[in-house]
mmCIF file of C-alpha atoms in Angstrom:
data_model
loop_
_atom_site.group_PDB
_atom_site.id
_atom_site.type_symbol
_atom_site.label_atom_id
_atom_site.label_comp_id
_atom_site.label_asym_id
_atom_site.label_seq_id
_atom_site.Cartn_x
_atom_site.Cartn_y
_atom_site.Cartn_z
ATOM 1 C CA UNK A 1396 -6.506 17.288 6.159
ATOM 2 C CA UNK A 1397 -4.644 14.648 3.907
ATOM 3 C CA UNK A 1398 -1.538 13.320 4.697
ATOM 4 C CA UNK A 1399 0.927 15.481 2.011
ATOM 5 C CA UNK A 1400 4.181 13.409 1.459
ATOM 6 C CA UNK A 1401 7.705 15.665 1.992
ATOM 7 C CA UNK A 1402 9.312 14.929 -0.823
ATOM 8 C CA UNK A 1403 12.689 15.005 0.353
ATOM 9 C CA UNK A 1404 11.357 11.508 2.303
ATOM 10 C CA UNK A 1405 10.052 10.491 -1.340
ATOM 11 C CA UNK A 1406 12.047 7.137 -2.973
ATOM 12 C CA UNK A 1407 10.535 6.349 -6.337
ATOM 13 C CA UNK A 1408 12.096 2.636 -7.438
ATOM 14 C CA UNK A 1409 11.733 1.621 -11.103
ATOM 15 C CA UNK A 1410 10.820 -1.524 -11.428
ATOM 16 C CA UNK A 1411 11.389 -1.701 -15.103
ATOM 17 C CA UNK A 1412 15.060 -1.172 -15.088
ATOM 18 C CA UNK A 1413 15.176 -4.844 -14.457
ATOM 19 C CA UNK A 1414 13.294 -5.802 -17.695
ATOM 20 C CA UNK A 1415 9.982 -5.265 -19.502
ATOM 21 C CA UNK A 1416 8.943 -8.460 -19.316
ATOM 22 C CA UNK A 1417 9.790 -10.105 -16.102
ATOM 23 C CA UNK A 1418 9.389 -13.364 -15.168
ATOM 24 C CA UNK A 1419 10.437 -16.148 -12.815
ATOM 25 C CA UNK A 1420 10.688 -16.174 -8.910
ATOM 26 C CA UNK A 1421 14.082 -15.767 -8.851
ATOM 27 C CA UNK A 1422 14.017 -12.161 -10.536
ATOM 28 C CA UNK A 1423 11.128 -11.371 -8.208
ATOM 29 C CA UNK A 1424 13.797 -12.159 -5.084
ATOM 30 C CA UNK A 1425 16.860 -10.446 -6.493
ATOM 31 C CA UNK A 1426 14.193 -7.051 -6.957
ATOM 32 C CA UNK A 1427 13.038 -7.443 -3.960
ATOM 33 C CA UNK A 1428 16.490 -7.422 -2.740
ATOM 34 C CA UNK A 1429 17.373 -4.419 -4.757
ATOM 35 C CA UNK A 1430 14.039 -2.466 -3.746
ATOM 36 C CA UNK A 1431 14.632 -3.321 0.027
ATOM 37 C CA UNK A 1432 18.667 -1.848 -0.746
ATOM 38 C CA UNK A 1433 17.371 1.778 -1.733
ATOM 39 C CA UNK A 1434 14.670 2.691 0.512
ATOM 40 C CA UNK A 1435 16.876 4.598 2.917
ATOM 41 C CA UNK A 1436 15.788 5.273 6.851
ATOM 42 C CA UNK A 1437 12.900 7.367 7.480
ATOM 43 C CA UNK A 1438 11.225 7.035 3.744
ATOM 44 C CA UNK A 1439 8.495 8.847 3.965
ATOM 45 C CA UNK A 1440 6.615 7.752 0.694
ATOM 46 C CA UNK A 1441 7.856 5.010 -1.453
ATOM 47 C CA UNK A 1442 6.414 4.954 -4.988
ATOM 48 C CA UNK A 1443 7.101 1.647 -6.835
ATOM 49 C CA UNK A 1444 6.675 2.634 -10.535
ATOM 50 C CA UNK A 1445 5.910 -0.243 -12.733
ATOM 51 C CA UNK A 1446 6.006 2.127 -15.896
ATOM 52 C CA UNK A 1447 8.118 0.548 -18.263
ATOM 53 C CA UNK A 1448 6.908 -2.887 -17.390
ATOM 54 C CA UNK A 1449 4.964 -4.439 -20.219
ATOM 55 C CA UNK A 1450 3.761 -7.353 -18.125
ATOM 56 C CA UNK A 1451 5.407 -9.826 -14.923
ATOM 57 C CA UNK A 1452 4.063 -13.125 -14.345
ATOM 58 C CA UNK A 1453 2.230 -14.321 -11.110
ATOM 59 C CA UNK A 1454 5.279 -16.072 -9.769
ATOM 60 C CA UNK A 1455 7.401 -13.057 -10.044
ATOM 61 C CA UNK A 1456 4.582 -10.825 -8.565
ATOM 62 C CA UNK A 1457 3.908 -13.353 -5.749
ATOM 63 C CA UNK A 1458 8.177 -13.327 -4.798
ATOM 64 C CA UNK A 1459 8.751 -9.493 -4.955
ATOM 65 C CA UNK A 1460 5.563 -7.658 -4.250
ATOM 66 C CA UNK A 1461 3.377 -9.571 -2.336
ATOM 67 C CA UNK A 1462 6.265 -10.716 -0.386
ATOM 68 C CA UNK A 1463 7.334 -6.631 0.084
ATOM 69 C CA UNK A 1464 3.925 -6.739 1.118
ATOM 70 C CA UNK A 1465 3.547 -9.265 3.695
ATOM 71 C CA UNK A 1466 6.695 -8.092 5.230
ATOM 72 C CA UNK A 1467 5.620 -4.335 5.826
ATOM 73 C CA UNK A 1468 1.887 -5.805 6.984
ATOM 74 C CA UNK A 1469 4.220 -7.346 10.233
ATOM 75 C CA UNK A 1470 6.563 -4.708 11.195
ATOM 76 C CA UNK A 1471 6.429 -1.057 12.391
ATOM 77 C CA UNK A 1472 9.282 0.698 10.114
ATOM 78 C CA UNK A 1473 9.714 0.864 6.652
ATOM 79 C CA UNK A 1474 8.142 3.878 4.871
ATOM 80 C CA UNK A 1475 4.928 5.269 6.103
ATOM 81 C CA UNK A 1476 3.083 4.756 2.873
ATOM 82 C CA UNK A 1477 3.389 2.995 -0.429
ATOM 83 C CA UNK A 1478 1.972 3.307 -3.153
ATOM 84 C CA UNK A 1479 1.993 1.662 -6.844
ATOM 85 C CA UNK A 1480 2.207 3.316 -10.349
ATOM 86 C CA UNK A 1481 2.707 3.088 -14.128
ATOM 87 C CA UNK A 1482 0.654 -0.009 -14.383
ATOM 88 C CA UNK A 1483 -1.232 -1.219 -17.758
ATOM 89 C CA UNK A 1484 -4.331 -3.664 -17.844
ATOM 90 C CA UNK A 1485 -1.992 -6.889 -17.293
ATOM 91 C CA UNK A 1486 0.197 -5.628 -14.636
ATOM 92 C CA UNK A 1487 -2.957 -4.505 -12.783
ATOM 93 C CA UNK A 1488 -4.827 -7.516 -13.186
ATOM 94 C CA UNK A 1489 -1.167 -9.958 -11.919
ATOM 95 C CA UNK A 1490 -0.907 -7.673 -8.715
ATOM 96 C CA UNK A 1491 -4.546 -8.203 -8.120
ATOM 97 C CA UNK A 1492 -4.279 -12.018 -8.722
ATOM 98 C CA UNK A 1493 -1.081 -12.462 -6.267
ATOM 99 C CA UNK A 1494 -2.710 -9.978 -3.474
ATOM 100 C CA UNK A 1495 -6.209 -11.949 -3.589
ATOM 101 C CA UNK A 1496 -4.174 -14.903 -2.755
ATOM 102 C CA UNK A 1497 -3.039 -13.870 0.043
ATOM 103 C CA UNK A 1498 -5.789 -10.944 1.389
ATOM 104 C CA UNK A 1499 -3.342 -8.743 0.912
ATOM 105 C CA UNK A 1500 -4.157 -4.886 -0.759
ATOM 106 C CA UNK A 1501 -1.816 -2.288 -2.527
ATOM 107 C CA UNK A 1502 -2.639 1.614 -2.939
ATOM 108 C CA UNK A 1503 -2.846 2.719 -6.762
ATOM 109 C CA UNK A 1504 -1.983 6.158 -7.630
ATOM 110 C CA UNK A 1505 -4.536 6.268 -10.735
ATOM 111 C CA UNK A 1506 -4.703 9.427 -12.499
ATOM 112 C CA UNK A 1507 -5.369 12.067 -9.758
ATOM 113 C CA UNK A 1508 -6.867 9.802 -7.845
ATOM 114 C CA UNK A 1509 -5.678 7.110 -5.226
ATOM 115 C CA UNK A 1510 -7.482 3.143 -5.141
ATOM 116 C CA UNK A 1511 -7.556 -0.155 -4.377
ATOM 117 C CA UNK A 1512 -6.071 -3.215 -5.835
ATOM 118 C CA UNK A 1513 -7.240 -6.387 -4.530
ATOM 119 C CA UNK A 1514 -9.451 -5.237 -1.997
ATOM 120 C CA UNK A 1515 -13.141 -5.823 -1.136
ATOM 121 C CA UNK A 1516 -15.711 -4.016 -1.303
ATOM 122 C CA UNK A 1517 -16.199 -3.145 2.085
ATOM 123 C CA UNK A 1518 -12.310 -2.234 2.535
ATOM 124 C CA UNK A 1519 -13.037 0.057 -0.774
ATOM 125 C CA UNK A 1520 -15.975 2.404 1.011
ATOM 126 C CA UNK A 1521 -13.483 2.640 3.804
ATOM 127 C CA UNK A 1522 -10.633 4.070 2.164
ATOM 128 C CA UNK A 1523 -13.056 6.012 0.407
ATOM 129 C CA UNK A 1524 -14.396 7.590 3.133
ATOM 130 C CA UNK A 1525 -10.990 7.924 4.612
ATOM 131 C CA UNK A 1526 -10.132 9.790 1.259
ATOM 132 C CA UNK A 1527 -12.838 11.847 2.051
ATOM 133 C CA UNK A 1528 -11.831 12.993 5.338
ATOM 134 C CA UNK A 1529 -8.695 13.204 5.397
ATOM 135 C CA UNK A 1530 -7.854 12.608 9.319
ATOM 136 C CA UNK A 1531 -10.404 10.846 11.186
ATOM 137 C CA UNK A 1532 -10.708 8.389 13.859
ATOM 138 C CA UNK A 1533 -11.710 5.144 14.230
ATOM 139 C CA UNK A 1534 -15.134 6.817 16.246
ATOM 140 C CA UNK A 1535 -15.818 9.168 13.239
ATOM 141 C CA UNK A 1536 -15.726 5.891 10.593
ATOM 142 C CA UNK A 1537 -17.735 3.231 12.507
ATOM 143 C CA UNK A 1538 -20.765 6.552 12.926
ATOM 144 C CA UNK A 1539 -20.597 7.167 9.379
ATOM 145 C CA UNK A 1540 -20.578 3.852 7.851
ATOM 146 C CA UNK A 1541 -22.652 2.779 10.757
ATOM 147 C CA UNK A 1542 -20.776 -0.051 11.474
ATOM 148 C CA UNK A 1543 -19.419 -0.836 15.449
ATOM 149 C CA UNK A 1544 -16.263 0.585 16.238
ATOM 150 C CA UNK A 1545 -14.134 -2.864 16.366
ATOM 151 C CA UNK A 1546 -15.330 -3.145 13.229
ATOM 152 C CA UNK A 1547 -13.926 0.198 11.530
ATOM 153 C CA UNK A 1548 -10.838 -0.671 13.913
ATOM 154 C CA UNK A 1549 -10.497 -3.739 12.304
ATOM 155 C CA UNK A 1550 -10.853 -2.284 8.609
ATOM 156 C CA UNK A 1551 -8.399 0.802 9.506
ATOM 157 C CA UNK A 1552 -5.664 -1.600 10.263
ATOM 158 C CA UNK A 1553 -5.522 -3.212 7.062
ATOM 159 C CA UNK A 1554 -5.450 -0.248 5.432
ATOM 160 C CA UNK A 1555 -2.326 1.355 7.877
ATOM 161 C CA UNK A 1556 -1.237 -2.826 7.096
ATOM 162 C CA UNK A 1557 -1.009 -1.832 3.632
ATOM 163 C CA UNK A 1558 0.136 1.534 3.960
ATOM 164 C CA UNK A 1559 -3.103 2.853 2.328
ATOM 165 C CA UNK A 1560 -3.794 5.009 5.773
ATOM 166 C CA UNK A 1561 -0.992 6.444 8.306
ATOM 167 C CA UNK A 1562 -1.897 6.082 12.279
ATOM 168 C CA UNK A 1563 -0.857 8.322 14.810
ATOM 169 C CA UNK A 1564 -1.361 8.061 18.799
ATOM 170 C CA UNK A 1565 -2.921 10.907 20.266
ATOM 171 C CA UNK A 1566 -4.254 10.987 24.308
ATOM 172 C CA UNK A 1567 -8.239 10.746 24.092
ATOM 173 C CA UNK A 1568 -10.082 13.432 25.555
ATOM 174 C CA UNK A 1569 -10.932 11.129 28.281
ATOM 175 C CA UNK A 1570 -7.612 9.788 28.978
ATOM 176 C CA UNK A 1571 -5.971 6.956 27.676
ATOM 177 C CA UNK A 1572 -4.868 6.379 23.905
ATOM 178 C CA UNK A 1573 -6.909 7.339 20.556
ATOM 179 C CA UNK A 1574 -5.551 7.142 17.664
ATOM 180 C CA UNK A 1575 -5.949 9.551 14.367
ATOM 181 C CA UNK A 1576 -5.806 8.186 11.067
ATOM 182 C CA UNK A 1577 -5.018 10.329 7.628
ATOM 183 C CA UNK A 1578 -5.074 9.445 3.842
ATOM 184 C CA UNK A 1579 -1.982 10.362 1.552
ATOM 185 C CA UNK A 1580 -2.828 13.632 -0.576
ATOM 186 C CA UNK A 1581 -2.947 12.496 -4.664
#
């Protein structure tokens, strides 16, 4: 079962009512400013829709996004996923140039499909697998990628990092914590 965002907890933030060109670090701090001023408490999905953007240069990227970014990697609140949209060939390929940078991944709603940008290969299968069951532990990855469990541990939390995956903590049947993991519904 896929994570199925309530959209009464759904913000959607345009990025291209600054500009469809945008440009400069400056701009990227006053939109991050301005993004960070409308996601309200207990945001359940926020969608940052790059529609009307024609293209944004790497500085810009690197000061609002990647910086949004880095900042939700380190804390516990903030919206439980993100995800990007509306992008073109050059938008893509700046987010993917200021997230390699800095090993940092976004969650593309493509289509009717969710991806990637930025990430490797390996973190790729992952969410793809994740995508593919829905709610999962860290136990049911490492046996199907047959990879150790530290290892899928390791791979999950970059992907909650990113808000790609959502974590819950459950009691394991043994006693002691497990947590579940779940994928966003496209």
């Amino acid at each position: 079962m896929q994570v199925k965002p309530d959209p009464a907890t759904t913000v959607t933030y345009d990025v291209g009512q600054h500009r469809a060109f945008l440009s400069t670090r400056e701009r990227g701090r006053k939109v991050l400013h301005d993004l960070e001023d409308h996601i309200p408490p207990g945001t359940s999905l926020l969608v940052i829709n790059f529609a009307d953007v024609e293209a944004m240069t790497v500085s810009f990227t690197d000061e609002f996004l990647r910086k949004y970014y880095s900042t939700l990697a380190t804390q516990d609140d903030g919206p439980t996923s993100v995800l990007v949209t509306g992008l073109n060939n050059d938008t893509r390929e700046t987010i993917v140039i200021a997230f390699e940078r800095r090993e940092l991944l976004a969650q593309e709603r493509l289509g009717d499909d969710l991806v990637l940008l930025a990430a490797s290969d390996v973190l790729s299968d992952t969410f793809k697998l994740a995508r593919m069951l829905g709610t999962f532990t860290a136990t049911t990855v490492a046996e199907q990628l047959g990879i150790s469990a530290p290892n899928a541990n390791n791979r999950l939390k970059r992907l909650v990092a990113a808000r790609a995956l959502v974590r819950r903590r459950g009691v394991a049947e043994r006693g002691g914590k497990e947590f579940t993991y779940s994928a966003l519904e496209a």
